[in-house]
CSV table of C-alpha atoms and ligand atoms in Angstrom, one decimal:
chain,number,residue,atom,x,y,z
A,1,MET,CA,-96.0,76.5,-53.0
A,2,ASN,CA,-99.4,78.4,-53.8
A,3,PRO,CA,-102.0,76.4,-55.1
A,4,VAL,CA,-102.4,76.8,-59.1
A,5,LYS,CA,-105.4,78.8,-59.5
A,6,VAL,CA,-107.9,77.6,-62.0
A,7,GLY,CA,-111.3,78.6,-63.5
A,8,ILE,CA,-113.9,76.3,-64.9
A,9,CYS,CA,-116.3,77.7,-67.6
A,10,GLY,CA,-120.0,75.6,-67.7
A,11,LEU,CA,-120.8,73.6,-65.0
A,12,GLY,CA,-122.8,71.1,-66.7
A,13,THR,CA,-122.2,67.2,-66.4
A,14,VAL,CA,-118.5,67.2,-67.2
A,15,GLY,CA,-117.9,70.8,-65.3
A,16,GLY,CA,-119.4,69.3,-62.4
A,17,GLY,CA,-117.3,66.1,-62.5
A,18,THR,CA,-114.1,68.2,-62.9
A,19,PHE,CA,-115.1,70.2,-59.7
A,20,ASN,CA,-116.2,67.1,-57.7
A,21,VAL,CA,-112.9,65.0,-58.3
A,22,LEU,CA,-110.7,68.1,-58.2
A,23,LYS,CA,-112.1,68.6,-54.4
A,24,ARG,CA,-112.7,65.1,-53.5
A,25,ASN,CA,-109.0,63.7,-54.6
A,26,ALA,CA,-107.6,67.1,-53.7
A,27,ALA,CA,-104.4,65.8,-51.6
A,28,GLU,CA,-103.9,63.1,-54.1
A,29,ILE,CA,-104.1,65.6,-57.1
A,30,ALA,CA,-101.5,67.6,-55.0
A,31,ARG,CA,-99.3,64.7,-54.4
A,32,ARG,CA,-98.8,63.9,-58.1
A,33,ALA,CA,-98.9,67.4,-59.3
A,34,GLY,CA,-96.5,69.0,-56.7
A,35,ARG,CA,-99.1,71.9,-56.3
A,36,GLY,CA,-102.5,72.2,-55.0
A,37,ILE,CA,-104.8,73.2,-57.8
A,38,GLU,CA,-107.8,75.3,-56.8
A,39,VAL,CA,-110.6,76.2,-58.3
A,40,VAL,CA,-111.2,79.8,-57.6
A,41,GLN,CA,-114.3,81.0,-59.9
A,42,ILE,CA,-117.0,79.2,-62.1
A,43,ALA,CA,-118.8,80.6,-64.9
A,44,SER,CA,-122.5,78.8,-64.8
A,45,ARG,CA,-125.9,79.8,-66.0
A,46,SER,CA,-127.6,78.7,-62.5
A,47,ALA,CA,-127.3,81.1,-60.0
A,48,LYS,CA,-127.4,78.4,-57.4
A,49,PRO,CA,-125.7,75.7,-58.8
A,50,GLN,CA,-126.4,72.0,-57.2
A,51,TYR,CA,-122.6,71.5,-56.0
A,52,ASP,CA,-121.1,72.9,-52.7
A,53,THR,CA,-119.3,75.9,-54.2
A,54,THR,CA,-118.5,77.8,-51.1
A,55,GLY,CA,-115.3,79.6,-51.3
A,56,VAL,CA,-115.6,79.7,-55.1
A,57,ALA,CA,-116.5,83.2,-56.8
A,58,LEU,CA,-119.6,82.5,-59.3
A,59,THR,CA,-120.6,84.4,-62.5
A,60,SER,CA,-122.9,83.9,-65.0
A,61,ASP,CA,-120.4,85.6,-67.7
A,62,PRO,CA,-117.8,83.0,-68.8
A,63,PHE,CA,-115.6,86.3,-70.1
A,64,ASP,CA,-115.3,87.0,-66.3
A,65,VAL,CA,-113.0,83.7,-65.8
A,66,VAL,CA,-111.2,84.1,-68.9
A,67,ASN,CA,-110.2,87.9,-68.0
A,68,ASN,CA,-109.7,87.0,-64.6
A,69,PRO,CA,-106.0,87.9,-63.7
A,70,GLU,CA,-105.7,85.6,-60.9
A,71,ILE,CA,-106.6,82.9,-63.0
A,72,ASP,CA,-103.8,80.3,-64.3
A,73,ILE,CA,-105.7,78.0,-66.0
A,74,VAL,CA,-109.1,78.1,-67.7
A,75,VAL,CA,-111.1,75.2,-68.0
A,76,GLU,CA,-113.4,75.0,-71.0
A,77,LEU,CA,-116.4,73.1,-70.5
A,78,ILE,CA,-119.2,74.7,-71.9
A,79,GLY,CA,-119.3,73.0,-75.4
A,80,GLY,CA,-120.2,74.2,-79.0
A,81,TYR,CA,-118.2,76.1,-81.7
A,82,ASP,CA,-118.3,79.7,-81.1
A,83,LEU,CA,-118.5,81.0,-77.8
A,84,ALA,CA,-116.1,78.3,-76.8
A,85,ARG,CA,-113.8,79.5,-79.8
A,86,GLU,CA,-113.8,82.8,-78.7
A,87,LEU,CA,-113.2,82.0,-74.9
A,88,VAL,CA,-110.2,79.6,-75.5
A,89,MET,CA,-108.6,82.4,-77.8
A,90,ARG,CA,-109.4,84.9,-75.4
A,91,ALA,CA,-107.9,82.8,-72.4
A,92,ILE,CA,-104.7,82.2,-74.5
A,93,GLU,CA,-104.4,85.9,-75.8
A,94,ASN,CA,-104.3,86.5,-71.9
A,95,GLY,CA,-101.4,84.2,-71.4
A,96,LYS,CA,-103.4,81.4,-69.8
A,97,HIS,CA,-103.3,77.8,-70.2
A,98,VAL,CA,-106.3,75.8,-71.3
A,99,VAL,CA,-107.7,72.3,-70.8
A,100,THR,CA,-110.9,71.4,-72.5
A,101,ALA,CA,-112.8,68.4,-73.2
A,102,ASN,CA,-114.6,70.0,-76.6
A,103,LYS,CA,-114.0,68.1,-79.6
A,104,ALA,CA,-116.0,70.0,-81.9
A,105,LEU,CA,-114.0,72.7,-80.6
A,106,ILE,CA,-110.5,70.9,-81.5
A,107,ALA,CA,-111.3,69.0,-84.6
A,108,VAL,CA,-112.8,72.7,-86.2
A,109,HIS,CA,-110.6,75.5,-84.8
A,110,GLY,CA,-107.9,73.2,-83.3
A,111,ASN,CA,-105.3,74.2,-86.0
A,112,GLU,CA,-106.0,78.2,-85.4
A,113,ILE,CA,-106.1,77.7,-81.6
A,114,PHE,CA,-102.7,75.9,-81.4
A,115,ALA,CA,-100.9,78.5,-83.5
A,116,HIS,CA,-102.2,80.9,-80.9
A,117,ALA,CA,-101.3,79.3,-78.0
A,118,ARG,CA,-97.6,78.7,-79.5
A,119,SER,CA,-97.3,82.6,-80.1
A,120,LYS,CA,-98.5,82.8,-76.8
A,121,GLY,CA,-96.3,80.1,-75.0
A,122,VAL,CA,-99.0,78.7,-73.0
A,123,MET,CA,-100.5,74.9,-73.0
A,124,VAL,CA,-103.8,73.7,-74.3
A,125,ALA,CA,-104.7,70.2,-73.2
A,126,PHE,CA,-107.6,68.2,-74.6
A,127,GLU,CA,-107.4,64.5,-73.4
A,128,ALA,CA,-110.9,64.3,-72.6
A,129,SER,CA,-111.9,65.0,-76.0
A,130,VAL,CA,-111.5,61.7,-77.4
A,131,ALA,CA,-112.8,58.7,-75.5
A,132,GLY,CA,-113.7,60.2,-72.4
A,133,GLY,CA,-111.8,59.0,-69.5
A,134,ILE,CA,-109.2,56.9,-71.5
A,135,PRO,CA,-106.1,58.4,-72.0
A,136,VAL,CA,-105.8,57.4,-75.4
A,137,ILE,CA,-104.2,60.8,-76.7
A,138,LYS,CA,-101.5,60.6,-74.2
A,139,ALA,CA,-100.8,56.9,-74.9
A,140,ILE,CA,-100.7,57.6,-78.9
A,141,ARG,CA,-98.4,60.9,-78.2
A,142,GLU,CA,-96.6,59.6,-75.6
A,143,GLY,CA,-96.4,55.9,-75.5
A,144,LEU,CA,-96.5,55.1,-78.8
A,145,SER,CA,-94.2,58.0,-79.9
A,146,ALA,CA,-91.4,55.3,-81.6
A,147,ASN,CA,-94.0,53.5,-84.3
A,148,ARG,CA,-94.8,54.8,-87.7
A,149,ILE,CA,-98.8,54.5,-87.1
A,150,ASN,CA,-100.5,52.4,-89.4
A,151,TRP,CA,-104.0,52.6,-88.2
A,152,VAL,CA,-106.1,53.7,-85.7
A,153,ALA,CA,-109.9,52.2,-85.6
A,154,GLY,CA,-112.3,53.0,-82.3
A,155,ILE,CA,-115.5,53.0,-80.9
A,156,ILE,CA,-115.4,56.5,-80.0
A,157,ASN,CA,-118.9,57.7,-79.1
A,158,GLY,CA,-120.3,56.5,-76.0
A,159,THR,CA,-124.2,57.1,-76.7
A,160,GLY,CA,-124.1,55.3,-80.2
A,161,ASN,CA,-122.5,52.2,-78.7
A,162,PHE,CA,-125.0,52.5,-75.9
A,163,ILE,CA,-127.7,52.3,-78.1
A,164,LEU,CA,-126.8,49.6,-80.4
A,165,SER,CA,-125.6,47.5,-77.4
A,166,GLU,CA,-129.0,48.5,-75.8
A,167,MET,CA,-131.1,47.5,-78.8
A,168,ARG,CA,-129.1,44.3,-79.7
A,169,GLU,CA,-129.1,43.0,-75.8
A,170,LYS,CA,-132.6,44.0,-74.8
A,171,GLY,CA,-134.5,44.7,-77.9
A,172,ARG,CA,-135.2,48.5,-76.8
A,173,THR,CA,-135.9,50.9,-79.2
A,174,PHE,CA,-133.7,53.4,-80.6
A,175,GLU,CA,-135.7,56.4,-79.2
A,176,ASP,CA,-136.0,55.1,-75.9
A,177,VAL,CA,-132.2,54.4,-75.1
A,178,LEU,CA,-131.3,57.8,-77.0
A,179,ALA,CA,-133.6,59.3,-74.2
A,180,GLU,CA,-131.7,57.4,-71.2
A,181,ALA,CA,-128.4,58.2,-72.9
A,182,GLN,CA,-129.4,62.1,-72.8
A,183,ALA,CA,-130.8,61.8,-68.8
A,184,LEU,CA,-127.0,60.0,-67.9
A,185,GLY,CA,-125.4,62.8,-69.5
A,186,TYR,CA,-123.9,60.8,-72.2
A,187,ALA,CA,-125.3,62.8,-75.4
A,188,GLU,CA,-124.1,65.6,-76.8
A,189,ALA,CA,-126.4,69.0,-76.4
A,190,ASP,CA,-127.6,68.4,-80.1
A,191,PRO,CA,-127.5,64.3,-80.2
A,192,THR,CA,-127.8,64.3,-83.8
A,193,PHE,CA,-124.1,64.6,-83.4
A,194,ASP,CA,-124.1,61.3,-81.4
A,195,VAL,CA,-126.2,59.3,-84.0
A,196,GLU,CA,-125.4,60.9,-86.9
A,197,GLY,CA,-121.6,59.9,-86.6
A,198,ILE,CA,-120.6,63.8,-86.3
A,199,ASP,CA,-119.3,63.7,-82.7
A,200,ALA,CA,-117.2,60.5,-83.7
A,201,ALA,CA,-115.6,62.4,-86.9
A,202,HIS,CA,-114.4,64.8,-84.7
A,203,LYS,CA,-112.6,62.7,-82.3
A,204,LEU,CA,-111.4,60.4,-85.7
A,205,THR,CA,-109.8,63.6,-86.9
A,206,ILE,CA,-108.2,64.2,-83.4
A,207,LEU,CA,-106.6,61.0,-83.4
A,208,ALA,CA,-105.6,60.7,-87.0
A,209,SER,CA,-103.8,64.5,-86.4
A,210,ILE,CA,-102.1,62.8,-83.6
A,211,ALA,CA,-101.3,59.4,-85.4
A,212,PHE,CA,-99.9,60.6,-88.8
A,213,GLY,CA,-98.9,64.2,-87.9
A,214,ILE,CA,-101.4,65.7,-90.4
A,215,PRO,CA,-103.2,69.1,-89.6
A,216,LEU,CA,-106.6,68.5,-88.0
A,217,GLN,CA,-109.1,68.2,-91.5
A,218,PHE,CA,-112.6,67.5,-90.1
A,219,ASP,CA,-114.3,68.7,-93.4
A,220,LYS,CA,-112.2,65.5,-95.1
A,221,ALA,CA,-114.0,63.1,-93.1
A,222,PHE,CA,-116.3,60.9,-94.3
A,223,THR,CA,-119.3,60.7,-91.9
A,224,GLU,CA,-122.2,58.2,-91.5
A,225,GLY,CA,-124.1,57.6,-88.5
A,226,ILE,CA,-126.2,54.7,-86.5
A,227,THR,CA,-129.7,55.7,-87.6
A,228,LYS,CA,-129.9,53.9,-90.7
A,229,LEU,CA,-129.2,50.9,-88.8
A,230,THR,CA,-131.9,47.9,-88.4
A,231,ILE,CA,-132.3,45.1,-85.8
A,232,ALA,CA,-132.6,42.8,-89.0
A,233,ASP,CA,-129.1,43.7,-90.2
A,234,VAL,CA,-127.8,43.4,-86.6
A,235,ASN,CA,-129.5,39.9,-86.5
A,236,TYR,CA,-128.0,38.7,-89.8
A,237,ALA,CA,-124.7,40.1,-89.1
A,238,GLU,CA,-124.9,38.0,-85.8
A,239,GLN,CA,-125.7,34.9,-87.7
A,240,LEU,CA,-123.0,35.4,-90.0
A,241,GLY,CA,-120.1,35.9,-86.3
A,242,TYR,CA,-120.2,39.5,-86.6
A,243,ARG,CA,-121.4,42.5,-84.4
A,244,ILE,CA,-122.1,45.4,-85.8
A,245,LYS,CA,-120.4,48.6,-84.1
A,246,HIS,CA,-120.0,52.4,-85.2
A,247,LEU,CA,-116.4,52.5,-85.7
A,248,GLY,CA,-114.1,55.8,-86.7
A,249,VAL,CA,-111.3,54.3,-88.5
A,250,ALA,CA,-108.0,56.3,-89.7
A,251,ARG,CA,-105.8,54.3,-91.8
A,252,ARG,CA,-102.5,55.2,-93.7
A,253,THR,CA,-102.1,53.8,-97.0
A,254,GLU,CA,-99.8,54.8,-99.9
A,255,GLN,CA,-102.2,57.4,-101.5
A,256,GLY,CA,-102.9,59.3,-98.6
A,257,ILE,CA,-105.2,58.9,-95.0
A,258,GLU,CA,-108.4,57.1,-94.9
A,259,LEU,CA,-110.6,58.9,-92.5
A,260,ARG,CA,-114.1,57.4,-91.6
A,261,VAL,CA,-116.5,56.8,-89.1
A,262,HIS,CA,-119.5,54.4,-90.5
A,263,PRO,CA,-121.4,51.4,-88.7
A,264,THR,CA,-118.5,48.2,-89.4
A,265,LEU,CA,-119.0,44.4,-89.3
A,266,ILE,CA,-116.5,43.2,-87.0
A,267,PRO,CA,-115.8,39.5,-86.2
A,268,GLU,CA,-117.3,38.5,-83.1
A,269,GLU,CA,-114.2,36.8,-81.5
A,270,ARG,CA,-112.3,40.4,-81.6
A,271,LEU,CA,-112.1,42.3,-78.3
A,272,ILE,CA,-113.4,45.4,-79.8
A,273,ALA,CA,-116.7,43.5,-80.9
A,274,ASN,CA,-117.4,42.8,-77.2
A,275,VAL,CA,-117.3,46.4,-75.9
A,276,ASN,CA,-120.5,47.4,-74.9
A,277,GLY,CA,-122.8,50.1,-73.5
A,278,VAL,CA,-121.2,53.2,-72.9
A,279,MET,CA,-117.2,51.8,-72.9
A,280,ASN,CA,-115.4,53.0,-75.8
A,281,ALA,CA,-112.5,50.8,-77.2
A,282,VAL,CA,-109.4,52.1,-79.6
A,283,MET,CA,-107.1,50.1,-81.1
A,284,VAL,CA,-103.8,51.7,-82.5
A,285,ASN,CA,-101.6,49.7,-84.6
A,286,GLY,CA,-97.9,50.8,-85.2
A,287,ASP,CA,-95.0,49.2,-87.1
A,288,ALA,CA,-92.7,48.8,-84.0
A,289,VAL,CA,-95.5,48.0,-81.1
A,290,GLY,CA,-98.1,45.9,-83.7
A,291,SER,CA,-101.8,46.1,-82.1
A,292,THR,CA,-102.6,47.9,-79.0
A,293,LEU,CA,-106.1,48.2,-77.4
A,294,TYR,CA,-107.2,51.2,-75.4
A,295,TYR,CA,-110.8,50.7,-73.3
A,296,GLY,CA,-112.7,52.5,-70.7
A,297,ALA,CA,-115.9,54.6,-70.1
A,298,GLY,CA,-116.2,56.9,-73.2
A,299,ALA,CA,-118.6,59.5,-71.9
A,300,GLY,CA,-120.4,60.4,-68.2
A,301,GLN,CA,-119.6,62.8,-65.7
A,302,GLU,CA,-116.6,61.5,-63.6
A,303,PRO,CA,-114.6,59.4,-66.3
A,304,THR,CA,-114.6,62.6,-68.1
A,305,ALA,CA,-113.4,64.4,-65.5
A,306,SER,CA,-111.1,62.2,-65.0
A,307,ALA,CA,-109.3,63.1,-68.2
A,308,VAL,CA,-109.5,66.7,-67.6
A,309,VAL,CA,-108.2,66.5,-64.3
A,310,ALA,CA,-105.1,64.3,-65.6
A,311,ASP,CA,-104.7,67.2,-67.7
A,312,LEU,CA,-104.7,69.9,-65.6
A,313,VAL,CA,-102.3,67.8,-63.3
A,314,ASP,CA,-99.7,67.7,-66.9
A,315,VAL,CA,-100.3,71.5,-67.1
A,316,VAL,CA,-99.1,72.2,-63.5
A,317,ARG,CA,-96.3,70.3,-63.8
A,318,VAL,CA,-95.0,71.5,-66.6
A,319,LEU,CA,-95.4,74.9,-64.5
A,320,THR,CA,-93.2,73.8,-61.9
A,321,SER,CA,-90.1,75.4,-61.9
A,322,ASP,CA,-87.9,72.3,-60.8
A,323,PRO,CA,-87.5,70.3,-63.7
A,324,GLN,CA,-86.9,66.9,-61.8
A,325,ASN,CA,-90.5,67.3,-60.2
A,326,ARG,CA,-92.3,67.8,-64.0
A,327,VAL,CA,-92.6,63.9,-64.3
A,328,PRO,CA,-92.0,62.5,-61.2
A,329,HIS,CA,-90.4,59.0,-62.1
A,330,LEU,CA,-93.3,57.2,-60.0
A,331,ALA,CA,-96.2,59.5,-60.9
A,332,PHE,CA,-96.2,61.2,-57.3
A,333,GLN,CA,-93.8,63.9,-56.5
A,334,PRO,CA,-90.8,61.9,-54.2
A,335,ASP,CA,-91.6,63.8,-51.3
A,336,SER,CA,-95.1,62.9,-51.2
A,337,LEU,CA,-94.7,59.2,-51.6
A,338,SER,CA,-96.5,57.9,-48.6
A,339,ASP,CA,-95.9,54.8,-46.2
A,340,LEU,CA,-99.2,52.5,-47.1
A,341,PRO,CA,-98.2,48.8,-45.9
A,342,ILE,CA,-98.1,45.9,-48.7
A,343,LEU,CA,-100.8,43.3,-47.3
A,344,PRO,CA,-99.2,39.7,-46.6
A,345,ILE,CA,-101.4,37.4,-49.0
A,346,SER,CA,-103.1,36.1,-45.6
A,347,ASP,CA,-105.0,39.6,-45.3
A,348,CYS,CA,-105.4,39.8,-49.5
A,349,GLU,CA,-109.1,39.4,-50.3
A,350,SER,CA,-110.4,37.4,-53.1
A,351,ALA,CA,-113.1,34.9,-54.3
A,352,TYR,CA,-112.1,31.2,-54.4
A,353,TYR,CA,-112.7,28.1,-56.5
A,354,LEU,CA,-112.1,25.0,-54.1
A,355,ARG,CA,-112.0,21.6,-55.5
A,356,ILE,CA,-112.7,18.6,-52.8
A,357,GLN,CA,-112.7,14.8,-53.2
A,358,ALA,CA,-115.0,13.3,-51.2
A,359,LYS,CA,-116.1,10.0,-50.3
A,360,ASP,CA,-119.3,9.1,-51.7
A,361,HIS,CA,-121.2,9.1,-47.9
A,362,PRO,CA,-124.2,11.0,-47.0
A,363,GLY,CA,-123.6,14.4,-44.8
A,364,VAL,CA,-120.2,15.2,-46.3
A,365,LEU,CA,-121.8,18.3,-48.1
A,366,ALA,CA,-123.4,19.4,-45.1
A,367,GLN,CA,-119.8,19.1,-43.1
A,368,VAL,CA,-118.0,21.4,-45.9
A,369,ALA,CA,-121.0,24.0,-45.8
A,370,SER,CA,-120.5,24.1,-41.7
A,371,ILE,CA,-117.0,24.3,-41.7
A,372,LEU,CA,-117.4,27.3,-44.5
A,373,SER,CA,-120.3,29.5,-42.7
A,374,ALA,CA,-118.5,29.0,-39.7
A,375,ARG,CA,-115.9,31.2,-40.7
A,376,GLY,CA,-117.9,33.7,-42.6
A,377,ILE,CA,-117.4,32.2,-45.8
A,378,ASN,CA,-120.4,32.6,-48.2
A,379,ILE,CA,-120.9,30.0,-50.9
A,380,GLU,CA,-121.9,31.5,-54.5
A,381,SER,CA,-122.4,28.1,-55.9
A,382,ILE,CA,-121.9,24.4,-55.5
A,383,MET,CA,-121.4,21.7,-58.2
A,384,GLN,CA,-120.9,18.1,-57.1
A,385,LYS,CA,-120.2,15.2,-59.9
A,386,GLU,CA,-120.7,11.5,-60.1
A,387,VAL,CA,-118.8,9.1,-58.3
A,388,GLU,CA,-115.7,9.0,-60.2
A,389,GLU,CA,-115.1,5.4,-61.8
A,390,GLN,CA,-111.3,4.3,-60.6
A,391,ASP,CA,-111.6,5.8,-57.1
A,392,GLY,CA,-115.2,5.7,-55.9
A,393,LEU,CA,-114.4,9.5,-55.1
A,394,VAL,CA,-116.9,12.3,-55.4
A,395,PRO,CA,-115.5,15.5,-56.7
A,396,MET,CA,-117.2,18.6,-55.1
A,397,ILE,CA,-116.7,21.9,-56.4
A,398,LEU,CA,-117.1,25.3,-54.7
A,399,LEU,CA,-117.2,29.1,-55.9
A,400,THR,CA,-117.2,31.3,-52.7
A,401,HIS,CA,-117.6,35.0,-52.2
A,402,GLU,CA,-114.7,37.2,-51.6
A,403,VAL,CA,-113.3,36.9,-48.4
A,404,LYS,CA,-109.8,37.3,-46.7
A,405,GLU,CA,-107.3,34.5,-47.6
A,406,GLN,CA,-106.7,33.7,-44.0
A,407,LYS,CA,-110.5,32.3,-43.4
A,408,ILE,CA,-109.8,30.0,-46.5
A,409,ASP,CA,-106.6,28.8,-45.6
A,410,ASP,CA,-108.5,28.1,-41.9
A,411,ALA,CA,-111.3,26.7,-43.8
A,412,ILE,CA,-109.1,24.3,-46.0
A,413,THR,CA,-107.0,23.1,-42.9
A,414,ALA,CA,-110.4,21.9,-41.2
A,415,LEU,CA,-111.7,20.7,-44.4
A,416,GLN,CA,-108.6,18.4,-45.0
A,417,GLN,CA,-108.9,17.0,-41.7
A,418,LEU,CA,-112.6,15.6,-42.0
A,419,LYS,CA,-112.5,11.8,-42.6
A,420,ASP,CA,-114.8,11.8,-45.5
A,421,ILE,CA,-112.3,14.0,-47.6
A,422,VAL,CA,-109.4,12.5,-49.7
A,423,GLY,CA,-105.9,14.4,-50.5
A,424,GLU,CA,-105.6,18.0,-50.6
A,425,VAL,CA,-108.2,20.8,-51.3
A,426,VAL,CA,-107.4,22.5,-54.5
A,427,ARG,CA,-108.0,26.3,-54.5
A,428,ILE,CA,-107.8,28.9,-57.2
A,429,ARG,CA,-108.7,32.3,-56.7
A,430,VAL,CA,-111.1,34.2,-58.3
A,431,GLU,CA,-111.2,38.0,-59.8
A,432,TYR,CA,-114.4,39.3,-61.2
A,433,LEU,CA,-112.7,42.2,-62.3
A,434,GLY,CA,-115.7,43.8,-62.7
B,1,NAD,N1,-120.6,64.4,-71.3
B,1,NAD,C1,-120.0,63.6,-71.6
B,1,NAD,O1,-119.8,62.6,-71.4
B,1,NAD,C2,-118.7,64.4,-72.2
B,1,NAD,C3,-117.7,63.7,-72.5
B,1,NAD,C4,-116.4,64.1,-72.9
B,1,NAD,C5,-116.4,65.5,-73.6
B,1,NAD,N2,-117.7,66.1,-73.7
B,1,NAD,C6,-117.5,67.5,-74.0
B,1,NAD,O2,-117.6,68.2,-73.0
B,1,NAD,C7,-118.1,69.6,-72.8
B,1,NAD,C8,-119.2,69.9,-72.1
B,1,NAD,O3,-120.5,68.6,-72.0
B,1,NAD,P1,-121.2,68.5,-70.8
B,1,NAD,O4,-121.7,67.1,-71.2
B,1,NAD,O5,-121.0,68.6,-69.6
B,1,NAD,O6,-122.8,69.6,-71.3
B,1,NAD,P2,-123.3,70.4,-70.8
B,1,NAD,O7,-125.1,70.6,-71.2
B,1,NAD,O8,-123.9,69.1,-69.3
B,1,NAD,O9,-123.0,71.3,-69.6
B,1,NAD,C9,-122.6,72.5,-70.3
B,1,NAD,C10,-122.7,73.5,-69.1
B,1,NAD,O10,-122.3,74.8,-69.7
B,1,NAD,C11,-123.5,75.6,-69.3
B,1,NAD,N3,-123.3,76.8,-70.2
B,1,NAD,C12,-123.5,77.4,-71.6
B,1,NAD,N4,-123.2,78.3,-72.0
B,1,NAD,C13,-123.1,78.9,-70.8
B,1,NAD,C14,-122.3,80.4,-70.9
B,1,NAD,N5,-122.5,81.4,-71.9
B,1,NAD,N6,-122.2,80.6,-69.6
B,1,NAD,C15,-122.0,79.8,-68.2
B,1,NAD,N7,-122.6,78.5,-68.5
B,1,NAD,C16,-122.9,78.2,-69.9
B,1,NAD,C17,-124.7,75.0,-69.6
B,1,NAD,O11,-125.6,75.8,-68.8
B,1,NAD,C18,-124.2,73.6,-68.8
B,1,NAD,O12,-124.3,73.8,-67.7
B,1,NAD,C19,-118.7,69.3,-74.4
B,1,NAD,O13,-117.9,69.8,-75.4
B,1,NAD,C20,-118.9,67.7,-74.5
B,1,NAD,O14,-119.0,67.4,-75.8
B,1,NAD,C21,-118.6,65.8,-72.7
B,2,HSE,N1,-121.6,62.7,-76.3
B,2,HSE,C1,-120.2,61.8,-76.2
B,2,HSE,C2,-119.6,62.4,-74.9
B,2,HSE,C3,-118.2,61.9,-74.6
B,2,HSE,O1,-117.3,62.4,-75.9
B,2,HSE,C4,-120.3,60.7,-76.6
B,2,HSE,O2,-121.6,60.1,-76.1
B,2,HSE,O3,-119.6,59.7,-76.8
B,3,NA,NA1,-109.1,60.6,-73.6
């Protein structure tokens, strides 16, 4: 089948990321979508963009993209309210499906955009608009559709969380960290949107609509940013056992919906209190499922592109005429499953904790180290305990770097043959999960 033809408006942080991910993972994406996805035109302000756009038509006018009869899906990544609205409405008018990362656009003009899209029978997808790469819209809309949602609460601005984390952990100044967030491509074009809570309010508005089934009502959101927070408050909160996080909260009450973003004290033992840097996390509480938590990068080039491309795949799947292929059971189209082998445990790689019981003789440690190093196993750390009263043995605890299981098996066999080592070597696998 012919590839689906896509046009991108805006080749900045997210546009560049989307272009790169589509190119790099083209084969994998086609296996999931059931068709190739080809970028045929890009509207960019720069005549010579920093990406390899060979074979792609470039234009400085984004209306060329939304009016291009060849294009099936328009990806709007320019940002802002007015031009983006005009482009998206025109794309819909022209019968094109739309994917956008623009939360300002959806929160403020979404009701009108969705009505127009319905009348023209096209899709508008916007997963990247909330919490960047975290598929939280999909989780609420699809995975939690059995529930009456009670509340949603989340850290939904990456720039703000990055600033608060760096200030707290490293004592850096607000201005210094904000400048870095801008350089890293996290911040909005106007960073007051990030630090005054406007961006978080846009996102919360979208989450509340999806959670409670209400129209988008950004103008009703209570919005307070992080600019008035002081290090003194962060420290006092910490002494009381709390972290201060900038949170968006949407809660159903008997009287109506709370819709508010502001700095919030959260008990430090909560998972969400430990979400730092540019990471975002959204908790959703439903009457059947209870509390659930979604975590990941809330901003940045490729994390955001991840969500944009996933929306493209969703649209392409719906476009296929075969209902069987729309949502493949195993995520990949059945005729695209690959025959990658499943590895036996001996070929799996991890780090290891080893506990050895040794006799209290000189030179045991050197023998242990030489057995490990002969097999290319690097030691991360060693802890040797006092002689244990009862049996006169010395427990020796080692952490290794990552290595294939086969090598550890060999080493354990060799260690157990040493005359100064008693009993079995205890082995527990270590995963750093970074
Ligand atoms: N950066 C992130 O981490 C992130 C994450 C989620 C969502 N978003 C959203 O994605 C959208 C894009 O953000 P970004 O960070 O990529 O911004 P950006 O400023 O890096 O990119 C926007 C691009 O659009 C171009 N542009 C502006 N007007 C244009 C015009 N008339 N014609 C052609 N090109 C034009 C700019 O030159 C720029 O290259 C925004 O809506 C933003 O809120 C960004
Ligand atoms: N400026 C936004 C981008 C992601 O939406 C943030 O920092 O979270
Ligand atoms: Na998302």
